[in-house]
Amino acid sequence: MRLVLLGPPGAGKGTQSIVLSKKYNLPHISTGDILREAVKASLPLGVKAKEYMDRGALVPDEVVTGIVADRLLKPDTKNGFILDGFPRTLKQAEDLDKALKKMSSGIDMVLYFATSTAVAIERLTGRRVCTSCGFNYHIKNIPPKKEGVCDMCGAPLFQRPDDNEETVRARLKVYEEQTKPLIDFYMKQGILKRVSGDMGVDELFKVLSKIFSDAKLA
Ligand code: AP5
């Protein structure tokens, strides 16, 4: 199963990727996570990426495409993968197709999480992330048992610097302008499946599992 999860910030791509990755034993490749790790480690890539991420802009195509192309060469992707947050521009999508073609491979399915702006803003401004294991919470929808503390590992939670309302709105604008055209791109290839990202986590997971079994992907 070679999957792409497409949708606006806050659609729940990361949340579903984690559960799908466990259920189907597929590597979860999130360009956002890879870039945030590079920022945390103060790598040259992170220093460069941070200036874009902090204002909600996209990191240049060649940087992100290079990261993904390298990651797809690792042996754990042999039986499939989940791409979360990549591709995000037509150029990235075309380069991904080329890279996979060279490996005699291609994308099986693109899951488009259609999500309303109000839901996306509410989810992102309320998101809290574990500083240690990275688990995502939401102050109202998915609250931790103890405020500010991760249920899984007990580490403190933090708010992503790009989850303030002003930057969230900038990210949504970037999505509309640069990422939304991918819906048409993949629809033309006949591999796009639209689901509602406004659904609850468990409900959406059930819908996705049924899509895979109907398509005989799993
Ligand atoms: P990235 O980390 O990819 O952020 P994003 O796309 O903006 O996605 P999010 O993580 O904000 O949303 P999500 O859809 O994963 O939602 P989540 O499951 O976390 O990118 C960050 C930055 O990196 C970009 O702005 C850019 O600068 C750079 N970048 C990354 N990839 C790039 C690329 N390809 N090209 C160029 N630049 C790139 O859920 C959000 C919240 O909602 C959580 O609190 C969660 O608990 C909650 N939630 C999730 N699902 C549900 C649900 N069904 N019901 C209720 N609550 C839910």
mmCIF file with all atom_site columns, N, CA and C in Angstrom, residues 14 28 30-43 45-47 49-50 53-54 59 67 84-85 88 124 127 129-130 134 136 158-163 171:
data_model
loop_
_atom_site.group_PDB
_atom_site.id
_atom_site.type_symbol
_atom_site.label_atom_id
_atom_site.label_alt_id
_atom_site.label_comp_id
_atom_site.label_asym_id
_atom_site.label_entity_id
_atom_site.label_seq_id
_atom_site.pdbx_PDB_ins_code
_atom_site.Cartn_x
_atom_site.Cartn_y
_atom_site.Cartn_z
_atom_site.occupancy
_atom_site.B_iso_or_equiv
_atom_site.pdbx_formal_charge
_atom_site.auth_seq_id
_atom_site.auth_comp_id
_atom_site.auth_asym_id
_atom_site.auth_atom_id
_atom_site.pdbx_PDB_model_num
ATOM 1   N N  . GLY A 1 14  ? -1.910 13.494 10.263 1.00 0.00 ? 14  GLY A N  1
ATOM 2   C CA . GLY A 1 14  ? -0.924 12.910 11.177 1.00 0.00 ? 14  GLY A CA 1
ATOM 3   C C  . GLY A 1 14  ? -1.566 11.901 12.112 1.00 0.00 ? 14  GLY A C  1
ATOM 4   N N  . HIS A 1 28  ? 5.418  5.531  8.438  1.00 0.00 ? 28  HIS A N  1
ATOM 5   C CA . HIS A 1 28  ? 4.731  6.823  8.354  1.00 0.00 ? 28  HIS A CA 1
ATOM 6   C C  . HIS A 1 28  ? 5.784  7.886  8.044  1.00 0.00 ? 28  HIS A C  1
ATOM 7   N N  . SER A 1 30  ? 6.362  11.639 7.473  1.00 0.00 ? 30  SER A N  1
ATOM 8   C CA . SER A 1 30  ? 5.781  12.979 7.587  1.00 0.00 ? 30  SER A CA 1
ATOM 9   C C  . SER A 1 30  ? 6.890  13.998 7.351  1.00 0.00 ? 30  SER A C  1
ATOM 10  N N  . THR A 1 31  ? 6.753  14.790 6.296  1.00 0.00 ? 31  THR A N  1
ATOM 11  C CA . THR A 1 31  ? 7.800  15.787 6.033  1.00 0.00 ? 31  THR A CA 1
ATOM 12  C C  . THR A 1 31  ? 7.820  16.834 7.152  1.00 0.00 ? 31  THR A C  1
ATOM 13  N N  . GLY A 1 32  ? 6.638  17.140 7.707  1.00 0.00 ? 32  GLY A N  1
ATOM 14  C CA . GLY A 1 32  ? 6.593  18.089 8.831  1.00 0.00 ? 32  GLY A CA 1
ATOM 15  C C  . GLY A 1 32  ? 7.412  17.572 10.001 1.00 0.00 ? 32  GLY A C  1
ATOM 16  N N  . ASP A 1 33  ? 7.249  16.278 10.350 1.00 0.00 ? 33  ASP A N  1
ATOM 17  C CA . ASP A 1 33  ? 7.999  15.696 11.480 1.00 0.00 ? 33  ASP A CA 1
ATOM 18  C C  . ASP A 1 33  ? 9.503  15.688 11.188 1.00 0.00 ? 33  ASP A C  1
ATOM 19  N N  . ILE A 1 34  ? 9.867  15.323 9.960  1.00 0.00 ? 34  ILE A N  1
ATOM 20  C CA . ILE A 1 34  ? 11.303 15.255 9.607  1.00 0.00 ? 34  ILE A CA 1
ATOM 21  C C  . ILE A 1 34  ? 11.920 16.656 9.726  1.00 0.00 ? 34  ILE A C  1
ATOM 22  N N  . LEU A 1 35  ? 11.179 17.659 9.233  1.00 0.00 ? 35  LEU A N  1
ATOM 23  C CA . LEU A 1 35  ? 11.698 19.034 9.302  1.00 0.00 ? 35  LEU A CA 1
ATOM 24  C C  . LEU A 1 35  ? 11.788 19.514 10.752 1.00 0.00 ? 35  LEU A C  1
ATOM 25  N N  . ARG A 1 36  ? 10.760 19.182 11.568 1.00 0.00 ? 36  ARG A N  1
ATOM 26  C CA . ARG A 1 36  ? 10.791 19.611 12.985 1.00 0.00 ? 36  ARG A CA 1
ATOM 27  C C  . ARG A 1 36  ? 11.953 18.949 13.731 1.00 0.00 ? 36  ARG A C  1
ATOM 28  N N  . GLU A 1 37  ? 12.246 17.685 13.399 1.00 0.00 ? 37  GLU A N  1
ATOM 29  C CA . GLU A 1 37  ? 13.406 17.007 14.014 1.00 0.00 ? 37  GLU A CA 1
ATOM 30  C C  . GLU A 1 37  ? 14.690 17.740 13.658 1.00 0.00 ? 37  GLU A C  1
ATOM 31  N N  . ALA A 1 38  ? 14.790 18.171 12.388 1.00 0.00 ? 38  ALA A N  1
ATOM 32  C CA . ALA A 1 38  ? 15.998 18.883 11.930 1.00 0.00 ? 38  ALA A CA 1
ATOM 33  C C  . ALA A 1 38  ? 16.123 20.232 12.633 1.00 0.00 ? 38  ALA A C  1
ATOM 34  N N  . VAL A 1 39  ? 14.977 20.878 12.898 1.00 0.00 ? 39  VAL A N  1
ATOM 35  C CA . VAL A 1 39  ? 14.989 22.165 13.620 1.00 0.00 ? 39  VAL A CA 1
ATOM 36  C C  . VAL A 1 39  ? 15.495 21.927 15.043 1.00 0.00 ? 39  VAL A C  1
ATOM 37  N N  . LYS A 1 40  ? 14.919 20.882 15.679 1.00 0.00 ? 40  LYS A N  1
ATOM 38  C CA . LYS A 1 40  ? 15.268 20.573 17.071 1.00 0.00 ? 40  LYS A CA 1
ATOM 39  C C  . LYS A 1 40  ? 16.762 20.278 17.219 1.00 0.00 ? 40  LYS A C  1
ATOM 40  N N  . ALA A 1 41  ? 17.314 19.585 16.216 1.00 0.00 ? 41  ALA A N  1
ATOM 41  C CA . ALA A 1 41  ? 18.730 19.198 16.275 1.00 0.00 ? 41  ALA A CA 1
ATOM 42  C C  . ALA A 1 41  ? 19.653 20.304 15.753 1.00 0.00 ? 41  ALA A C  1
ATOM 43  N N  . SER A 1 42  ? 19.065 21.470 15.395 1.00 0.00 ? 42  SER A N  1
ATOM 44  C CA . SER A 1 42  ? 19.817 22.600 14.819 1.00 0.00 ? 42  SER A CA 1
ATOM 45  C C  . SER A 1 42  ? 20.675 22.189 13.624 1.00 0.00 ? 42  SER A C  1
ATOM 46  N N  . LEU A 1 43  ? 20.181 21.272 12.816 1.00 0.00 ? 43  LEU A N  1
ATOM 47  C CA . LEU A 1 43  ? 20.897 20.885 11.595 1.00 0.00 ? 43  LEU A CA 1
ATOM 48  C C  . LEU A 1 43  ? 20.777 22.023 10.575 1.00 0.00 ? 43  LEU A C  1
ATOM 49  N N  . LEU A 1 45  ? 19.732 21.982 7.644  1.00 0.00 ? 45  LEU A N  1
ATOM 50  C CA . LEU A 1 45  ? 18.405 21.863 7.036  1.00 0.00 ? 45  LEU A CA 1
ATOM 51  C C  . LEU A 1 45  ? 17.342 22.511 7.935  1.00 0.00 ? 45  LEU A C  1
ATOM 52  N N  . GLY A 1 46  ? 17.448 22.253 9.233  1.00 0.00 ? 46  GLY A N  1
ATOM 53  C CA . GLY A 1 46  ? 16.480 22.784 10.187 1.00 0.00 ? 46  GLY A CA 1
ATOM 54  C C  . GLY A 1 46  ? 16.538 24.305 10.269 1.00 0.00 ? 46  GLY A C  1
ATOM 55  N N  . VAL A 1 47  ? 17.747 24.837 10.275 1.00 0.00 ? 47  VAL A N  1
ATOM 56  C CA . VAL A 1 47  ? 17.916 26.296 10.360 1.00 0.00 ? 47  VAL A CA 1
ATOM 57  C C  . VAL A 1 47  ? 17.255 26.949 9.149  1.00 0.00 ? 47  VAL A C  1
ATOM 58  N N  . ALA A 1 49  ? 14.881 25.542 7.195  1.00 0.00 ? 49  ALA A N  1
ATOM 59  C CA . ALA A 1 49  ? 13.439 25.263 7.150  1.00 0.00 ? 49  ALA A CA 1
ATOM 60  C C  . ALA A 1 49  ? 12.661 26.135 8.134  1.00 0.00 ? 49  ALA A C  1
ATOM 61  N N  . LYS A 1 50  ? 13.269 26.412 9.289  1.00 0.00 ? 50  LYS A N  1
ATOM 62  C CA . LYS A 1 50  ? 12.561 27.116 10.363 1.00 0.00 ? 50  LYS A CA 1
ATOM 63  C C  . LYS A 1 50  ? 11.993 28.463 9.911  1.00 0.00 ? 50  LYS A C  1
ATOM 64  N N  . MET A 1 53  ? 8.816  27.644 8.088  1.00 0.00 ? 53  MET A N  1
ATOM 65  C CA . MET A 1 53  ? 7.795  26.999 8.918  1.00 0.00 ? 53  MET A CA 1
ATOM 66  C C  . MET A 1 53  ? 7.167  27.994 9.904  1.00 0.00 ? 53  MET A C  1
ATOM 67  N N  . ASP A 1 54  ? 7.997  28.855 10.488 1.00 0.00 ? 54  ASP A N  1
ATOM 68  C CA . ASP A 1 54  ? 7.492  29.790 11.501 1.00 0.00 ? 54  ASP A CA 1
ATOM 69  C C  . ASP A 1 54  ? 6.461  30.763 10.936 1.00 0.00 ? 54  ASP A C  1
ATOM 70  N N  . VAL A 1 59  ? 8.469  25.087 2.695  1.00 0.00 ? 59  VAL A N  1
ATOM 71  C CA . VAL A 1 59  ? 9.920  24.954 2.523  1.00 0.00 ? 59  VAL A CA 1
ATOM 72  C C  . VAL A 1 59  ? 10.138 24.673 1.024  1.00 0.00 ? 59  VAL A C  1
ATOM 73  N N  . ILE A 1 67  ? 14.560 15.140 0.604  1.00 0.00 ? 67  ILE A N  1
ATOM 74  C CA . ILE A 1 67  ? 14.383 14.384 1.858  1.00 0.00 ? 67  ILE A CA 1
ATOM 75  C C  . ILE A 1 67  ? 13.541 13.138 1.585  1.00 0.00 ? 67  ILE A C  1
ATOM 76  N N  . ASP A 1 84  ? 2.646  11.662 4.552  1.00 0.00 ? 84  ASP A N  1
ATOM 77  C CA . ASP A 1 84  ? 1.787  12.611 5.270  1.00 0.00 ? 84  ASP A CA 1
ATOM 78  C C  . ASP A 1 84  ? 2.378  14.014 5.116  1.00 0.00 ? 84  ASP A C  1
ATOM 79  N N  . GLY A 1 85  ? 1.668  14.863 4.387  1.00 0.00 ? 85  GLY A N  1
ATOM 80  C CA . GLY A 1 85  ? 2.160  16.241 4.200  1.00 0.00 ? 85  GLY A CA 1
ATOM 81  C C  . GLY A 1 85  ? 3.077  16.392 3.004  1.00 0.00 ? 85  GLY A C  1
ATOM 82  N N  . ARG A 1 88  ? 3.013  18.591 -1.664 1.00 0.00 ? 88  ARG A N  1
ATOM 83  C CA . ARG A 1 88  ? 2.211  19.759 -1.316 1.00 0.00 ? 88  ARG A CA 1
ATOM 84  C C  . ARG A 1 88  ? 2.179  20.793 -2.427 1.00 0.00 ? 88  ARG A C  1
ATOM 85  N N  . LEU A 1 124 ? -6.295 23.083 15.281 1.00 0.00 ? 124 LEU A N  1
ATOM 86  C CA . LEU A 1 124 ? -4.868 23.435 15.357 1.00 0.00 ? 124 LEU A CA 1
ATOM 87  C C  . LEU A 1 124 ? -4.558 24.347 16.534 1.00 0.00 ? 124 LEU A C  1
ATOM 88  N N  . ARG A 1 127 ? -4.392 22.210 19.559 1.00 0.00 ? 127 ARG A N  1
ATOM 89  C CA . ARG A 1 127 ? -3.489 21.044 19.580 1.00 0.00 ? 127 ARG A CA 1
ATOM 90  C C  . ARG A 1 127 ? -2.379 21.229 20.613 1.00 0.00 ? 127 ARG A C  1
ATOM 91  N N  . VAL A 1 129 ? 1.186  18.960 21.861 1.00 0.00 ? 129 VAL A N  1
ATOM 92  C CA . VAL A 1 129 ? 2.018  17.844 21.422 1.00 0.00 ? 129 VAL A CA 1
ATOM 93  C C  . VAL A 1 129 ? 2.968  17.442 22.543 1.00 0.00 ? 129 VAL A C  1
ATOM 94  N N  . CYS A 1 130 ? 3.195  16.144 22.680 1.00 0.00 ? 130 CYS A N  1
ATOM 95  C CA . CYS A 1 130 ? 4.126  15.671 23.714 1.00 0.00 ? 130 CYS A CA 1
ATOM 96  C C  . CYS A 1 130 ? 5.567  16.015 23.323 1.00 0.00 ? 130 CYS A C  1
ATOM 97  N N  . GLY A 1 134 ? 5.854  12.751 21.088 1.00 0.00 ? 134 GLY A N  1
ATOM 98  C CA . GLY A 1 134 ? 5.242  13.385 19.920 1.00 0.00 ? 134 GLY A CA 1
ATOM 99  C C  . GLY A 1 134 ? 3.750  13.144 19.776 1.00 0.00 ? 134 GLY A C  1
ATOM 100 N N  . ASN A 1 136 ? -0.127 13.548 19.737 1.00 0.00 ? 136 ASN A N  1
ATOM 101 C CA . ASN A 1 136 ? -0.939 14.759 19.578 1.00 0.00 ? 136 ASN A CA 1
ATOM 102 C C  . ASN A 1 136 ? -2.185 14.716 20.444 1.00 0.00 ? 136 ASN A C  1
ATOM 103 N N  . PHE A 1 158 ? 3.455  20.646 24.693 1.00 0.00 ? 158 PHE A N  1
ATOM 104 C CA . PHE A 1 158 ? 3.725  22.016 24.249 1.00 0.00 ? 158 PHE A CA 1
ATOM 105 C C  . PHE A 1 158 ? 2.835  22.354 23.051 1.00 0.00 ? 158 PHE A C  1
ATOM 106 N N  . GLN A 1 159 ? 2.770  23.658 22.759 1.00 0.00 ? 159 GLN A N  1
ATOM 107 C CA . GLN A 1 159 ? 2.005  24.099 21.590 1.00 0.00 ? 159 GLN A CA 1
ATOM 108 C C  . GLN A 1 159 ? 2.991  24.391 20.465 1.00 0.00 ? 159 GLN A C  1
ATOM 109 N N  . ARG A 1 160 ? 2.762  23.811 19.280 1.00 0.00 ? 160 ARG A N  1
ATOM 110 C CA . ARG A 1 160 ? 3.658  24.067 18.145 1.00 0.00 ? 160 ARG A CA 1
ATOM 111 C C  . ARG A 1 160 ? 3.689  25.563 17.841 1.00 0.00 ? 160 ARG A C  1
ATOM 112 N N  . PRO A 1 161 ? 4.900  26.126 17.544 1.00 0.00 ? 161 PRO A N  1
ATOM 113 C CA . PRO A 1 161 ? 4.975  27.579 17.308 1.00 0.00 ? 161 PRO A CA 1
ATOM 114 C C  . PRO A 1 161 ? 4.123  28.032 16.118 1.00 0.00 ? 161 PRO A C  1
ATOM 115 N N  . ASP A 1 162 ? 3.830  27.103 15.176 1.00 0.00 ? 162 ASP A N  1
ATOM 116 C CA . ASP A 1 162 ? 3.014  27.513 14.013 1.00 0.00 ? 162 ASP A CA 1
ATOM 117 C C  . ASP A 1 162 ? 1.525  27.242 14.233 1.00 0.00 ? 162 ASP A C  1
ATOM 118 N N  . ASP A 1 163 ? 1.132  26.926 15.467 1.00 0.00 ? 163 ASP A N  1
ATOM 119 C CA . ASP A 1 163 ? -0.285 26.660 15.751 1.00 0.00 ? 163 ASP A CA 1
ATOM 120 C C  . ASP A 1 163 ? -1.012 27.863 16.364 1.00 0.00 ? 163 ASP A C  1
ATOM 121 N N  . ARG A 1 171 ? -1.141 29.295 6.913  1.00 0.00 ? 171 ARG A N  1
ATOM 122 C CA . ARG A 1 171 ? -0.954 27.919 6.404  1.00 0.00 ? 171 ARG A CA 1
ATOM 123 C C  . ARG A 1 171 ? -2.151 27.484 5.566  1.00 0.00 ? 171 ARG A C  1
#
